[in-house]
PDB file of N, CA and C in Angstrom:
ATOM      1  N   GLU A   1      15.655  -5.396  17.727  1.00  0.00           N
ATOM      2  CA  GLU A   1      14.912  -4.099  17.490  1.00  0.00           C
ATOM      3  C   GLU A   1      14.207  -3.523  18.478  1.00  0.00           C
ATOM      4  N   PHE A   2      14.010  -4.248  19.084  1.00  0.00           N
ATOM      5  CA  PHE A   2      13.593  -3.651  20.546  1.00  0.00           C
ATOM      6  C   PHE A   2      13.981  -3.393  21.444  1.00  0.00           C
ATOM      7  N   GLN A   3      15.410  -3.758  21.541  1.00  0.00           N
ATOM      8  CA  GLN A   3      16.511  -3.620  22.360  1.00  0.00           C
ATOM      9  C   GLN A   3      17.205  -2.223  22.495  1.00  0.00           C
ATOM     10  N   SER A   4      17.491  -2.031  21.392  1.00  0.00           N
ATOM     11  CA  SER A   4      18.147  -0.727  21.105  1.00  0.00           C
ATOM     12  C   SER A   4      17.442   0.022  19.869  1.00  0.00           C
ATOM     13  N   LEU A   5      16.632   1.038  20.360  1.00  0.00           N
ATOM     14  CA  LEU A   5      16.290   2.109  19.469  1.00  0.00           C
ATOM     15  C   LEU A   5      16.986   3.087  18.640  1.00  0.00           C
ATOM     16  N   ARG A   6      18.315   3.013  19.096  1.00  0.00           N
ATOM     17  CA  ARG A   6      19.540   4.163  18.454  1.00  0.00           C
ATOM     18  C   ARG A   6      19.497   3.629  16.834  1.00  0.00           C
ATOM     19  N   ALA A   7      19.777   4.502  16.264  1.00  0.00           N
ATOM     20  CA  ALA A   7      20.133   4.849  14.805  1.00  0.00           C
ATOM     21  C   ALA A   7      21.495   4.082  14.354  1.00  0.00           C
ATOM     22  N   ARG A   8      21.382   3.308  13.827  1.00  0.00           N
ATOM     23  CA  ARG A   8      23.130   2.921  13.277  1.00  0.00           C
ATOM     24  C   ARG A   8      23.394   3.079  12.005  1.00  0.00           C
ATOM     25  N   PRO A   9      24.140   4.091  11.712  1.00  0.00           N
ATOM     26  CA  PRO A   9      24.100   4.864  10.511  1.00  0.00           C
ATOM     27  C   PRO A   9      25.307   3.583   9.819  1.00  0.00           C
ATOM     28  N   ASP A  10      26.248   3.219  10.371  1.00  0.00           N
ATOM     29  CA  ASP A  10      26.928   2.353   9.761  1.00  0.00           C
ATOM     30  C   ASP A  10      26.227   1.192   8.880  1.00  0.00           C
ATOM     31  N   LEU A  11      25.198   0.796  10.087  1.00  0.00           N
ATOM     32  CA  LEU A  11      24.466  -0.659   9.645  1.00  0.00           C
ATOM     33  C   LEU A  11      23.618  -0.455   8.433  1.00  0.00           C
ATOM     34  N   LEU A  12      22.751   1.351   8.105  1.00  0.00           N
ATOM     35  CA  LEU A  12      21.943   1.563   7.180  1.00  0.00           C
ATOM     36  C   LEU A  12      22.801   1.797   6.341  1.00  0.00           C
ATOM     37  N   ARG A  13      23.937   2.418   5.814  1.00  0.00           N
ATOM     38  CA  ARG A  13      24.882   2.501   4.806  1.00  0.00           C
ATOM     39  C   ARG A  13      25.398   1.232   4.131  1.00  0.00           C
ATOM     40  N   ARG A  14      25.892   0.246   5.037  1.00  0.00           N
ATOM     41  CA  ARG A  14      26.195  -0.948   4.232  1.00  0.00           C
ATOM     42  C   ARG A  14      24.841  -1.542   3.629  1.00  0.00           C
ATOM     43  N   LEU A  15      23.828  -1.642   4.181  1.00  0.00           N
ATOM     44  CA  LEU A  15      22.772  -2.069   3.715  1.00  0.00           C
ATOM     45  C   LEU A  15      22.343  -1.359   2.378  1.00  0.00           C
ATOM     46  N   ALA A  16      22.584  -0.195   2.072  1.00  0.00           N
ATOM     47  CA  ALA A  16      21.960   0.660   0.968  1.00  0.00           C
ATOM     48  C   ALA A  16      23.320   0.236  -0.008  1.00  0.00           C
ATOM     49  N   GLU A  17      24.433   0.210   0.602  1.00  0.00           N
ATOM     50  CA  GLU A  17      25.172  -0.043  -0.709  1.00  0.00           C
ATOM     51  C   GLU A  17      25.118  -1.281  -0.948  1.00  0.00           C
ATOM     52  N   ASP A  18      24.657  -2.563  -0.406  1.00  0.00           N
ATOM     53  CA  ASP A  18      24.876  -3.903  -0.744  1.00  0.00           C
ATOM     54  C   ASP A  18      23.795  -4.165  -1.744  1.00  0.00           C
ATOM     55  N   ALA A  19      22.444  -3.120  -1.662  1.00  0.00           N
ATOM     56  CA  ALA A  19      21.110  -2.684  -2.312  1.00  0.00           C
ATOM     57  C   ALA A  19      21.425  -2.076  -4.019  1.00  0.00           C
ATOM     58  N   GLY A  20      22.517  -1.202  -3.966  1.00  0.00           N
ATOM     59  CA  GLY A  20      22.781  -0.496  -4.908  1.00  0.00           C
ATOM     60  C   GLY A  20      22.360   0.563  -4.719  1.00  0.00           C
ATOM     61  N   GLY A  21      21.952   1.292  -3.351  1.00  0.00           N
ATOM     62  CA  GLY A  21      21.298   2.660  -3.338  1.00  0.00           C
ATOM     63  C   GLY A  21      22.535   3.526  -2.481  1.00  0.00           C
ATOM     64  N   ALA A  22      21.698   4.263  -1.660  1.00  0.00           N
ATOM     65  CA  ALA A  22      22.622   5.221  -1.097  1.00  0.00           C
ATOM     66  C   ALA A  22      21.894   6.107  -0.067  1.00  0.00           C
ATOM     67  N   THR A  23      22.607   6.336   1.151  1.00  0.00           N
ATOM     68  CA  THR A  23      21.901   6.885   2.261  1.00  0.00           C
ATOM     69  C   THR A  23      22.262   8.496   2.256  1.00  0.00           C
ATOM     70  N   SER A  24      21.333   9.033   3.407  1.00  0.00           N
ATOM     71  CA  SER A  24      21.370  10.521   3.221  1.00  0.00           C
ATOM     72  C   SER A  24      21.099  10.665   4.859  1.00  0.00           C
ATOM     73  N   THR A  25      21.482  11.906   5.291  1.00  0.00           N
ATOM     74  CA  THR A  25      20.866  12.467   6.333  1.00  0.00           C
ATOM     75  C   THR A  25      19.743  13.527   6.231  1.00  0.00           C
ATOM     76  N   VAL A  26      19.097  14.068   7.198  1.00  0.00           N
ATOM     77  CA  VAL A  26      18.158  14.856   7.285  1.00  0.00           C
ATOM     78  C   VAL A  26      18.736  16.369   6.693  1.00  0.00           C
ATOM     79  N   ALA A  27      19.795  16.738   6.984  1.00  0.00           N
ATOM     80  CA  ALA A  27      20.265  17.569   6.526  1.00  0.00           C
ATOM     81  C   ALA A  27      20.581  17.698   4.699  1.00  0.00           C
ATOM     82  N   GLU A  28      20.695  16.651   4.093  1.00  0.00           N
ATOM     83  CA  GLU A  28      20.841  16.232   2.493  1.00  0.00           C
ATOM     84  C   GLU A  28      19.870  16.097   1.868  1.00  0.00           C
ATOM     85  N   ALA A  29      18.608  16.395   2.703  1.00  0.00           N
ATOM     86  CA  ALA A  29      17.398  16.000   1.905  1.00  0.00           C
ATOM     87  C   ALA A  29      17.102  16.806   1.090  1.00  0.00           C
ATOM     88  N   ALA A  30      17.160  17.974   0.865  1.00  0.00           N
ATOM     89  CA  ALA A  30      16.963  19.280   0.141  1.00  0.00           C
ATOM     90  C   ALA A  30      17.655  18.701  -1.081  1.00  0.00           C
ATOM     91  N   ASP A  31      18.984  17.963  -1.233  1.00  0.00           N
ATOM     92  CA  ASP A  31      19.670  17.839  -2.264  1.00  0.00           C
ATOM     93  C   ASP A  31      18.990  16.291  -3.085  1.00  0.00           C
ATOM     94  N   LEU A  32      18.179  15.565  -2.461  1.00  0.00           N
ATOM     95  CA  LEU A  32      17.604  14.672  -3.166  1.00  0.00           C
ATOM     96  C   LEU A  32      17.397  14.642  -4.463  1.00  0.00           C
ATOM     97  N   PRO A  33      16.427  15.255  -4.849  1.00  0.00           N
ATOM     98  CA  PRO A  33      16.155  15.367  -6.145  1.00  0.00           C
ATOM     99  C   PRO A  33      17.469  15.362  -7.168  1.00  0.00           C
ATOM    100  N   GLU A  34      18.243  16.066  -7.055  1.00  0.00           N
ATOM    101  CA  GLU A  34      19.501  16.146  -7.774  1.00  0.00           C
ATOM    102  C   GLU A  34      20.065  14.502  -7.666  1.00  0.00           C
ATOM    103  N   ARG A  35      20.357  14.371  -6.463  1.00  0.00           N
ATOM    104  CA  ARG A  35      20.940  12.966  -6.362  1.00  0.00           C
ATOM    105  C   ARG A  35      20.405  11.784  -7.557  1.00  0.00           C
ATOM    106  N   ILE A  36      18.698  11.649  -7.452  1.00  0.00           N
ATOM    107  CA  ILE A  36      18.394  10.761  -7.853  1.00  0.00           C
ATOM    108  C   ILE A  36      18.613  10.769  -9.402  1.00  0.00           C
ATOM    109  N   GLU A  37      19.008   9.666 -10.029  1.00  0.00           N
ATOM    110  CA  GLU A  37      19.126   9.520 -11.373  1.00  0.00           C
ATOM    111  C   GLU A  37      17.936   9.408 -12.083  1.00  0.00           C
ATOM    112  N   ASN A  38      18.060  10.146 -13.456  1.00  0.00           N
ATOM    113  CA  ASN A  38      16.647  10.238 -14.229  1.00  0.00           C
ATOM    114  C   ASN A  38      15.216  10.469 -13.178  1.00  0.00           C
ATOM    115  N   ALA A  39      15.469  11.176 -12.301  1.00  0.00           N
ATOM    116  CA  ALA A  39      14.217  12.116 -11.390  1.00  0.00           C
ATOM    117  C   ALA A  39      12.988  12.619 -12.427  1.00  0.00           C
ATOM    118  N   ASP A  40      13.770  13.299 -13.703  1.00  0.00           N
ATOM    119  CA  ASP A  40      12.659  13.759 -14.526  1.00  0.00           C
ATOM    120  C   ASP A  40      11.717  12.903 -15.299  1.00  0.00           C
ATOM    121  N   ARG A  41      12.180  11.603 -15.345  1.00  0.00           N
ATOM    122  CA  ARG A  41      11.214  10.627 -15.858  1.00  0.00           C
ATOM    123  C   ARG A  41      10.626   9.727 -15.212  1.00  0.00           C
ATOM    124  N   VAL A  42       9.352   9.402 -14.896  1.00  0.00           N
ATOM    125  CA  VAL A  42       8.625   9.212 -14.229  1.00  0.00           C
ATOM    126  C   VAL A  42       7.699   8.252 -14.799  1.00  0.00           C
ATOM    127  N   LEU A  43       7.111   7.017 -14.549  1.00  0.00           N
ATOM    128  CA  LEU A  43       6.192   6.270 -15.392  1.00  0.00           C
ATOM    129  C   LEU A  43       5.275   6.024 -14.772  1.00  0.00           C
ATOM    130  N   LYS A  44       4.196   6.109 -14.849  1.00  0.00           N
ATOM    131  CA  LYS A  44       2.916   5.859 -14.357  1.00  0.00           C
ATOM    132  C   LYS A  44       2.250   4.564 -15.309  1.00  0.00           C
ATOM    133  N   ALA A  45       1.907   3.656 -14.815  1.00  0.00           N
ATOM    134  CA  ALA A  45       1.165   2.632 -14.867  1.00  0.00           C
ATOM    135  C   ALA A  45      -0.096   2.271 -14.642  1.00  0.00           C
ATOM    136  N   ARG A  46      -0.737   2.389 -15.529  1.00  0.00           N
ATOM    137  CA  ARG A  46      -2.581   2.054 -14.868  1.00  0.00           C
ATOM    138  C   ARG A  46      -3.030   1.479 -16.084  1.00  0.00           C
ATOM    139  N   GLY A  47      -4.106   0.271 -15.237  1.00  0.00           N
ATOM    140  CA  GLY A  47      -4.375  -0.570 -16.419  1.00  0.00           C
ATOM    141  C   GLY A  47      -6.024   0.229 -16.685  1.00  0.00           C
ATOM    142  N   PRO A  48      -6.380  -0.481 -17.093  1.00  0.00           N
ATOM    143  CA  PRO A  48      -8.493   0.222 -17.733  1.00  0.00           C
ATOM    144  C   PRO A  48      -9.122   0.197 -16.320  1.00  0.00           C
ATOM    145  N   ASP A  49     -10.117   1.247 -16.506  1.00  0.00           N
ATOM    146  CA  ASP A  49     -10.466   1.361 -15.328  1.00  0.00           C
ATOM    147  C   ASP A  49     -12.002   0.253 -15.235  1.00  0.00           C
ATOM    148  N   GLU A  50     -12.506  -0.500 -14.513  1.00  0.00           N
ATOM    149  CA  GLU A  50     -13.644  -1.866 -14.612  1.00  0.00           C
ATOM    150  C   GLU A  50     -14.195  -1.270 -13.438  1.00  0.00           C
ATOM    151  N   PRO A  51     -15.396  -0.729 -13.899  1.00  0.00           N
ATOM    152  CA  PRO A  51     -16.269  -0.181 -12.676  1.00  0.00           C
ATOM    153  C   PRO A  51     -16.849  -1.708 -12.324  1.00  0.00           C
ATOM    154  N   LEU A  52     -16.618  -1.903 -10.780  1.00  0.00           N
ATOM    155  CA  LEU A  52     -17.113  -2.771 -10.430  1.00  0.00           C
ATOM    156  C   LEU A  52     -18.636  -2.670  -9.872  1.00  0.00           C
ATOM    157  N   TRP A  53     -19.625  -1.868  -9.717  1.00  0.00           N
ATOM    158  CA  TRP A  53     -20.508  -1.964  -9.169  1.00  0.00           C
ATOM    159  C   TRP A  53     -21.717  -1.250 -10.712  1.00  0.00           C
ATOM    160  N   ASP A  54     -21.332  -1.135 -12.002  1.00  0.00           N
ATOM    161  CA  ASP A  54     -22.442  -1.253 -12.603  1.00  0.00           C
ATOM    162  C   ASP A  54     -22.485  -2.548 -13.290  1.00  0.00           C
ATOM    163  N   ASN A  55     -21.892  -3.675 -12.830  1.00  0.00           N
ATOM    164  CA  ASN A  55     -21.974  -4.764 -13.219  1.00  0.00           C
ATOM    165  C   ASN A  55     -23.330  -5.345 -12.236  1.00  0.00           C
ATOM    166  N   GLY A  56     -24.383  -6.007 -13.047  1.00  0.00           N
ATOM    167  CA  GLY A  56     -25.530  -6.771 -12.178  1.00  0.00           C
ATOM    168  C   GLY A  56     -25.545  -7.819 -11.355  1.00  0.00           C
ATOM    169  N   TRP A  57     -24.060  -8.946 -11.574  1.00  0.00           N
ATOM    170  CA  TRP A  57     -23.812  -9.709 -11.024  1.00  0.00           C
ATOM    171  C   TRP A  57     -23.753  -9.394  -9.561  1.00  0.00           C
ATOM    172  N   THR A  58     -22.635  -8.747  -9.603  1.00  0.00           N
ATOM    173  CA  THR A  58     -22.070  -7.439  -8.205  1.00  0.00           C
ATOM    174  C   THR A  58     -23.404  -7.278  -7.610  1.00  0.00           C
ATOM    175  N   LEU A  59     -24.825  -6.847  -8.123  1.00  0.00           N
ATOM    176  CA  LEU A  59     -25.689  -6.422  -7.246  1.00  0.00           C
ATOM    177  C   LEU A  59     -26.840  -7.279  -6.939  1.00  0.00           C
ATOM    178  N   ALA A  60     -26.656  -8.638  -7.733  1.00  0.00           N
ATOM    179  CA  ALA A  60     -27.140  -9.287  -7.340  1.00  0.00           C
ATOM    180  C   ALA A  60     -26.922 -10.329  -6.152  1.00  0.00           C
ATOM    181  N   LEU A  61     -25.308 -10.773  -6.198  1.00  0.00           N
ATOM    182  CA  LEU A  61     -24.787 -10.960  -4.683  1.00  0.00           C
ATOM    183  C   LEU A  61     -24.758 -10.305  -3.882  1.00  0.00           C
ATOM    184  N   LEU A  62     -24.737  -8.999  -4.008  1.00  0.00           N
ATOM    185  CA  LEU A  62     -24.937  -8.470  -2.689  1.00  0.00           C
ATOM    186  C   LEU A  62     -26.506  -8.334  -2.589  1.00  0.00           C
ATOM    187  N   ALA A  63     -27.450  -8.486  -2.966  1.00  0.00           N
ATOM    188  CA  ALA A  63     -28.963  -8.564  -2.424  1.00  0.00           C
ATOM    189  C   ALA A  63     -29.093 -10.057  -1.900  1.00  0.00           C
ATOM    190  N   VAL A  64     -28.398 -11.008  -2.680  1.00  0.00           N
ATOM    191  CA  VAL A  64     -28.741 -12.371  -1.884  1.00  0.00           C
ATOM    192  C   VAL A  64     -27.803 -12.185  -0.812  1.00  0.00           C
ATOM    193  N   LEU A  65     -26.594 -12.167  -0.524  1.00  0.00           N
ATOM    194  CA  LEU A  65     -26.076 -12.059   0.830  1.00  0.00           C
ATOM    195  C   LEU A  65     -26.623 -11.150   1.850  1.00  0.00           C
ATOM    196  N   LEU A  66     -27.072  -9.994   1.693  1.00  0.00           N
ATOM    197  CA  LEU A  66     -27.878  -9.332   2.549  1.00  0.00           C
ATOM    198  C   LEU A  66     -28.926 -10.019   3.091  1.00  0.00           C
ATOM    199  N   GLY A  67     -29.785 -10.708   2.179  1.00  0.00           N
ATOM    200  CA  GLY A  67     -31.152 -11.558   2.402  1.00  0.00           C
ATOM    201  C   GLY A  67     -30.782 -12.728   3.112  1.00  0.00           C
ATOM    202  N   LEU A  68     -29.550 -13.343   2.779  1.00  0.00           N
ATOM    203  CA  LEU A  68     -29.176 -14.611   3.418  1.00  0.00           C
ATOM    204  C   LEU A  68     -28.952 -14.214   4.852  1.00  0.00           C
ATOM    205  N   GLU A  69     -28.141 -13.125   5.371  1.00  0.00           N
ATOM    206  CA  GLU A  69     -27.808 -12.568   6.481  1.00  0.00           C
ATOM    207  C   GLU A  69     -29.071 -11.927   7.128  1.00  0.00           C
ATOM    208  N   TRP A  70     -30.088 -11.632   6.674  1.00  0.00           N
ATOM    209  CA  TRP A  70     -31.497 -10.969   7.142  1.00  0.00           C
ATOM    210  C   TRP A  70     -32.027 -12.112   8.185  1.00  0.00           C
ATOM    211  N   THR A  71     -31.903 -13.332   6.763  1.00  0.00           N
ATOM    212  CA  THR A  71     -32.907 -14.465   7.189  1.00  0.00           C
ATOM    213  C   THR A  71     -32.472 -15.277   8.101  1.00  0.00           C
ATOM    214  N   LEU A  72     -30.911 -15.343   8.293  1.00  0.00           N
ATOM    215  CA  LEU A  72     -30.361 -15.939   9.510  1.00  0.00           C
ATOM    216  C   LEU A  72     -30.378 -15.588  10.604  1.00  0.00           C
ATOM    217  N   ARG A  73     -30.553 -14.108  10.990  1.00  0.00           N
ATOM    218  CA  ARG A  73     -30.568 -13.467  11.972  1.00  0.00           C
ATOM    219  C   ARG A  73     -32.157 -13.693  12.433  1.00  0.00           C
ATOM    220  N   ARG A  74     -32.923 -13.504  11.073  1.00  0.00           N
ATOM    221  CA  ARG A  74     -34.369 -13.673  11.968  1.00  0.00           C
ATOM    222  C   ARG A  74     -34.584 -14.866  12.119  1.00  0.00           C
ATOM    223  N   ARG A  75     -34.109 -16.026  11.871  1.00  0.00           N
ATOM    224  CA  ARG A  75     -34.374 -17.282  12.427  1.00  0.00           C
ATOM    225  C   ARG A  75     -33.662 -17.879  13.672  1.00  0.00           C
ATOM    226  N   HIS A  76     -32.532 -16.829  14.050  1.00  0.00           N
ATOM    227  CA  HIS A  76     -31.903 -17.130  15.128  1.00  0.00           C
ATOM    228  C   HIS A  76     -32.531 -16.230  16.244  1.00  0.00           C
ATOM    229  N   TYR A  77     -33.274 -15.158  16.384  1.00  0.00           N
ATOM    230  CA  TYR A  77     -34.072 -14.142  16.955  1.00  0.00           C
ATOM    231  C   TYR A  77     -33.088 -13.417  17.157  1.00  0.00           C
ATOM    232  N   LEU A  78     -32.177 -12.745  16.146  1.00  0.00           N
ATOM    233  CA  LEU A  78     -31.473 -12.020  16.656  1.00  0.00           C
ATOM    234  C   LEU A  78     -31.687 -10.491  15.950  1.00  0.00           C
ATOM    235  N   LEU A  79     -32.513 -10.517  15.533  1.00  0.00           N
ATOM    236  CA  LEU A  79     -33.705  -9.215  15.115  1.00  0.00           C
ATOM    237  C   LEU A  79     -34.405  -8.852  16.374  1.00  0.00           C
TER     238      LEU A  79
END
């Protein structure tokens, strides 16, 4: 990869075909939306939002860790 930085379209084309895909050039980029099957069907999956900072345990853990860090720094004269 570091020895030759030239593009190898033949290798890219073969890899794309083996994976069931296709290649295109920069000149063909404008035609990509038409070439993509089911381009109008987009699935968006998103799980429920779980607010982390509204949890009391998170706040307590943060306070303990900050207090521990402050204590260790003070004990080792790093403050």
